[in-house]
Amino acid sequence: MVVKRNTWQREAVREALGDTDGFVSAQGLHSALRDSGSPIGLATVYRALADLATEGDADSLQSLDGESLYRACTPGTHHHHLICRNCGLTVEISADPVETWARSVAADNGFTQAAHIVDVFGLCAECSRAAAQSGTAQADPR
Amino acid sequence: MVVKRNTWQREAVREALGDTDGFVSAQGLHSALRDSGSPIGLATVYRALADLATEGDADSLQSLDGESLYRACTPGTHHHHLICRNCGLTVEISADPVETWARSVAADNGFTQAAHIVDVFGLCAECSRAAAQSGTAQADPR
DNA sequence: CTGCTTTTGACAATCATTATCATTATGCGT
DNA sequence: ACGCATAATGATAATGATTGTCAAAAGCAG
Ligand SMILES: [Zn+2]
Ligand SMILES: [Zn+2]
Ligand SMILES: [Zn+2]
Ligand SMILES: [Zn+2]
């Protein structure tokens, strides 16, 4: 790959990702694009998302059942996410205490080239309220 | 599932997991068991590992390419892991600063029932040394 | 416009995990 | 120790997300 070409597909994925709140799967984004009339192919969505992620224009994480989810994020800034596991609402959070902790714990154990995965899941205020009303005895929320 | 029965398969998985350093995949553990003469089935290994994880006797995480990895862990204590991405060496680490941070950041945003995923990846001391020797110009280590 | 190279997309191929379901083995009451 | 209800096993098929293939289409420099 010597040069990088500009295609409407790449832009379509970038836009669709920007129009989405929270994290989406490649398949989900592909469905959304198709529903809005785009004839874009599934493999292309996968490729575009992977590119966006490596270029730093999108963040990715593994959902609890192992599928990759993507989200348009403020580029260039390292940050983490607070995600509602019910409605998908996502908040970008900076985590300076965590950054320094991660660095030091790696260094203390002789590790180099340290990276980290830090995600917080929970129920957002709204979903918490809804859950409290429907049934106070909230069973295993798997 | 009303009662829980005791089978040699469950014990075999528990033992094999204990004999393994770092994280293993279900498939990997199954191979190891087979190599050591056990006729245990693959589906059983998957089921046993899932059970161990829910019972708190094993920790699990998603590897970078999405497969689930398991590890025997000191039961009952909440902790996280520092993992060498080359040799798999794993260190259990307590992360009190992160625990409090996660709680407060969730609360500050109105989230309840907060859980978190925290993992640190890097190169252990030994692998760092080896990498430095083989080639100073370490290319993209994907 | 032309030619070269990247990118696309329909489809097949992978590969980890899960579902089936007939068969086996466990734990309990006798 | 015996037998039974039923949970557990395992060979195999099914699933489903992701990646590979490769001919056709599109971007871009000259
Ligand atoms: Zn919510
Ligand atoms: Zn960070
Ligand atoms: Zn190592
Ligand atoms: Zn923690």
XYZ file of C-alpha atoms (C1' of nucleotides) and ligand atoms in Angstrom:
348
model
C 0.000 0.000 0.000
C 1.939 2.951 -1.289
C -0.702 5.621 -1.560
C -4.098 5.828 0.044
C -7.022 6.529 -2.224
C -10.173 8.456 -1.504
C -13.424 6.609 -1.991
C -16.983 7.496 -1.166
C -17.214 4.238 0.758
C -14.574 5.299 3.242
C -16.352 8.602 3.745
C -19.711 6.896 4.102
C -18.353 4.724 6.888
C -16.743 7.692 8.597
C -20.006 9.606 8.462
C -22.198 6.740 9.547
C -19.896 6.164 12.474
C -20.093 9.812 13.411
C -23.887 9.734 13.306
C -23.991 6.871 15.757
C -23.990 7.248 19.498
C -22.114 4.642 21.438
C -20.348 1.658 19.956
C -21.460 -0.264 16.873
C -20.382 -3.512 15.348
C -19.225 -3.694 11.760
C -22.306 -5.678 10.908
C -24.548 -3.159 12.623
C -22.997 -0.258 10.787
C -23.327 -2.117 7.524
C -27.021 -2.679 8.152
C -27.486 0.984 8.989
C -25.756 2.022 5.792
C -27.794 -0.374 3.719
C -31.001 0.806 5.366
C -30.157 4.365 4.405
C -29.809 3.346 0.790
C -26.083 2.787 0.444
C -25.020 -0.244 -1.611
C -21.730 -0.536 0.267
C -20.371 -4.031 0.799
C -19.855 -5.720 4.119
C -16.172 -6.491 3.617
C -15.574 -2.846 2.819
C -17.124 -1.759 6.091
C -14.819 -4.128 7.943
C -11.806 -2.770 6.101
C -12.791 0.862 6.573
C -13.371 0.416 10.289
C -10.048 -1.334 10.729
C -8.337 1.522 8.911
C -10.092 4.166 10.961
C -9.005 2.383 14.099
C -5.348 2.181 13.094
C -5.386 5.799 11.988
C -6.699 6.801 15.384
C -10.005 8.198 14.154
C -12.013 5.460 15.832
C -11.781 3.546 19.073
C -12.522 -0.125 19.263
C -13.264 -2.565 22.012
C -14.441 -6.132 22.371
C -18.005 -6.513 23.497
C -18.725 -8.958 26.267
C -19.527 -11.667 23.750
C -16.372 -11.088 21.787
C -17.418 -9.029 18.793
C -15.491 -5.905 17.873
C -17.263 -2.606 18.406
C -16.238 0.746 17.006
C -16.949 4.359 17.813
C -15.974 7.708 16.359
C -13.813 9.403 18.948
C -12.055 12.702 19.386
C -8.860 11.976 17.463
C -5.402 12.120 18.895
C -6.370 12.026 22.522
C -5.911 8.915 24.599
C -9.004 8.299 26.677
C -11.306 5.590 27.944
C -15.042 4.940 28.023
C -17.910 4.656 30.408
C -20.596 2.615 28.714
C -24.193 1.888 29.642
C -24.678 -1.809 29.131
C -28.380 -1.323 28.550
C -28.798 1.596 26.140
C -25.220 1.930 24.905
C -24.776 5.522 26.015
C -21.068 6.214 26.030
C -19.044 8.872 27.809
C -15.429 9.577 27.003
C -13.414 9.837 30.159
C -9.853 10.838 30.740
C -8.128 8.759 33.332
C -4.882 10.338 34.389
C -4.680 8.349 37.631
C -5.013 5.172 35.610
C -2.399 6.215 33.095
C 0.240 6.817 35.721
C -0.751 3.670 37.582
C -0.468 1.555 34.447
C 2.925 2.959 33.612
C 4.313 2.449 37.077
C 2.945 -1.046 37.594
C 4.444 -2.117 34.287
C 7.783 -0.544 35.064
C 7.859 -2.022 38.574
C 7.612 -5.484 37.071
C 10.187 -4.909 34.357
C 7.691 -4.691 31.544
C 8.249 -2.431 28.558
C 6.013 -1.206 25.748
C 3.068 -1.182 28.084
C -0.423 -0.679 26.768
C -3.669 -1.078 28.605
C -7.331 -1.792 28.194
C -9.609 0.085 30.572
C -13.370 0.183 30.179
C -16.110 0.859 32.698
C -19.562 -0.607 32.221
C -22.665 0.252 34.168
C -26.211 1.504 33.977
C -26.629 5.135 33.074
C -28.841 7.373 35.219
C -31.843 6.938 33.001
C -31.572 3.174 32.706
C -30.937 2.921 36.427
C -34.183 4.757 37.104
C -36.096 2.575 34.676
C -34.654 -0.591 36.193
C -35.500 0.510 39.705
C -39.144 1.088 38.757
C -39.844 -2.033 36.733
C -38.635 -4.422 39.412
C -36.818 -3.656 42.625
C -35.564 -7.222 42.765
C -33.185 -6.983 39.857
C -31.994 -10.483 39.057
C -28.759 -11.469 37.392
C -28.380 -8.783 34.707
C -26.428 -10.917 32.255
C -29.399 -27.419 36.870
C -30.612 -28.370 40.296
C -27.631 -30.151 41.726
C -24.031 -30.030 40.616
C -22.285 -33.333 40.037
C -18.649 -34.191 40.454
C -16.864 -35.563 37.421
C -13.246 -36.365 36.753
C -13.466 -34.098 33.713
C -14.169 -31.036 35.819
C -11.226 -31.889 38.051
C -8.983 -32.523 35.067
C -9.740 -29.089 33.690
C -9.185 -27.467 37.060
C -5.827 -29.208 37.392
C -4.677 -28.524 33.859
C -5.547 -24.886 34.334
C -3.573 -24.786 37.544
C -0.549 -26.330 35.855
C -0.531 -23.624 33.205
C 1.235 -20.307 33.517
C -0.503 -17.353 31.988
C -3.732 -17.474 30.053
C -4.876 -20.348 27.854
C -7.653 -20.720 25.380
C -10.199 -23.472 25.711
C -8.796 -25.076 22.603
C -5.266 -24.854 23.912
C -6.203 -26.443 27.198
C -8.043 -29.184 25.383
C -4.967 -29.935 23.292
C -2.819 -30.030 26.390
C -5.192 -32.447 28.084
C -5.335 -34.660 25.027
C -1.551 -34.641 24.717
C -1.279 -35.825 28.293
C -3.507 -38.769 27.518
C -6.900 -37.548 28.601
C -9.827 -38.415 26.323
C -11.813 -35.401 27.463
C -14.044 -33.756 24.902
C -13.720 -30.223 23.625
C -17.250 -29.152 24.500
C -16.671 -30.304 28.048
C -13.588 -28.142 28.358
C -15.590 -25.153 27.205
C -18.323 -25.908 29.722
C -15.923 -26.513 32.588
C -14.036 -23.293 31.925
C -17.238 -21.292 31.762
C -18.296 -22.795 35.086
C -14.965 -22.099 36.726
C -15.212 -18.511 35.574
C -18.693 -17.979 36.956
C -17.732 -19.656 40.223
C -14.822 -17.263 40.560
C -12.086 -19.887 40.397
C -10.821 -18.655 37.060
C -10.379 -15.290 35.434
C -11.095 -14.726 31.787
C -10.252 -12.075 29.275
C -10.560 -11.543 25.556
C -7.314 -11.851 23.655
C -6.522 -9.182 21.094
C -7.995 -11.294 18.315
C -11.184 -11.942 20.220
C -10.762 -15.411 21.656
C -11.522 -16.063 25.309
C -8.568 -16.896 27.518
C -8.697 -18.385 31.001
C -6.375 -18.587 33.960
C -6.508 -20.125 37.397
C -6.563 -17.289 39.869
C -6.479 -16.805 43.608
C -10.170 -17.110 44.366
C -12.239 -14.477 46.044
C -9.909 -11.570 45.485
C -10.630 -8.943 42.903
C -7.497 -8.207 40.926
C -6.189 -7.511 37.454
C -3.388 -8.752 35.238
C -0.139 -7.652 33.694
C 0.504 -9.854 30.691
C 3.496 -10.322 28.416
C 2.168 -10.279 24.887
C 5.091 -12.352 23.683
C 5.551 -15.220 26.147
C 2.276 -14.966 28.051
C 3.854 -14.477 31.469
C 1.160 -13.109 33.740
C 1.352 -11.219 37.002
C -1.630 -10.644 39.222
C -1.779 -7.032 40.280
C -3.983 -5.210 42.680
C -5.198 -1.891 41.420
C -6.606 0.042 44.324
C -6.183 3.436 42.647
C -8.108 2.142 39.662
C -10.846 0.652 41.810
C -11.588 3.924 43.519
C -11.257 5.834 40.279
C -13.698 3.524 38.496
C -16.218 3.844 41.285
C -16.036 7.616 41.410
C -16.094 8.200 37.677
C -19.171 6.017 37.372
C -20.894 7.754 40.248
C -20.001 11.211 38.932
C -21.819 10.407 35.713
C -24.856 8.923 37.383
C -24.001 5.333 36.505
C -24.865 2.467 38.812
C -23.839 -1.177 38.971
C -20.407 -0.283 37.683
C -18.014 -2.996 36.618
C -14.739 -2.585 34.818
C -12.251 -4.285 32.560
C -8.633 -3.437 33.262
C -5.706 -5.254 31.683
C -2.136 -4.177 31.075
C -0.137 -5.680 28.225
C 3.567 -5.317 27.608
C 6.840 -7.124 27.121
C 8.263 -8.804 30.204
C 11.847 -8.147 31.188
C 13.161 -11.247 29.470
C 11.279 -10.702 26.229
C 12.287 -7.038 26.248
C 15.940 -8.051 26.432
C 15.542 -10.591 23.644
C 13.756 -8.092 21.442
C 16.431 -5.471 21.987
C 19.163 -7.876 20.920
C 17.614 -9.448 17.852
C 16.960 -6.187 16.107
C 17.198 -2.659 17.452
C 14.878 -1.480 14.686
C 11.814 -3.266 15.940
C 9.180 -2.950 13.267
C 5.466 -3.047 13.735
C 5.042 -5.804 16.319
C 1.554 -6.826 15.236
C -7.756 10.236 -21.950
C -4.496 6.170 -20.643
C -2.413 3.012 -17.889
C -1.183 1.388 -13.588
C -2.470 0.224 -9.054
C -5.604 0.290 -5.234
C -10.106 -0.766 -3.722
C -14.325 -2.882 -3.952
C -17.713 -6.596 -3.284
C -19.901 -11.089 -3.928
C -18.836 -15.246 -2.280
C -16.164 -18.908 -0.240
C -13.318 -20.225 3.536
C -11.918 -20.010 8.540
C -12.332 -20.697 13.016
C -13.895 -20.240 17.703
C -17.861 -21.146 20.138
C -22.547 -23.154 20.856
C -26.407 -26.274 20.106
C -28.008 -31.144 19.492
C -28.993 -35.319 21.266
C -28.062 -40.118 22.016
C -25.264 -42.272 25.473
C -22.936 -42.527 29.917
C -22.160 -41.820 34.664
C -23.330 -39.618 39.304
C -25.705 -39.106 43.665
C -29.310 -40.315 46.380
C -32.796 -42.981 48.399
C -33.673 -47.803 49.130
C -24.940 -52.787 47.109
C -28.958 -51.619 43.549
C -31.649 -48.867 40.690
C -33.404 -44.768 39.060
C -33.932 -39.920 37.740
C -31.328 -36.862 35.541
C -27.164 -34.098 35.014
C -22.999 -34.458 32.297
C -20.425 -35.926 28.424
C -18.836 -35.967 23.649
C -19.129 -36.644 18.572
C -20.875 -33.895 15.395
C -23.575 -30.312 13.141
C -24.750 -25.582 13.257
C -23.848 -20.859 13.982
C -21.906 -16.510 13.209
C -18.429 -13.110 13.039
C -14.393 -12.177 10.560
C -11.023 -12.787 6.764
C -9.363 -14.440 2.170
C -10.028 -14.551 -2.950
C -10.027 -12.529 -7.203
C -12.272 -10.504 -11.187
C -14.236 -6.133 -12.038
C -14.533 -1.088 -11.042
C -12.573 3.164 -9.700
C -8.901 6.644 -8.286
C -5.030 9.254 -9.718
C -0.719 10.850 -11.946
C 1.028 12.059 -16.335
Zn -28.571 3.542 29.613
Zn -5.330 4.953 29.232
Zn 7.627 -12.396 27.928
Zn -10.695 -3.825 39.490
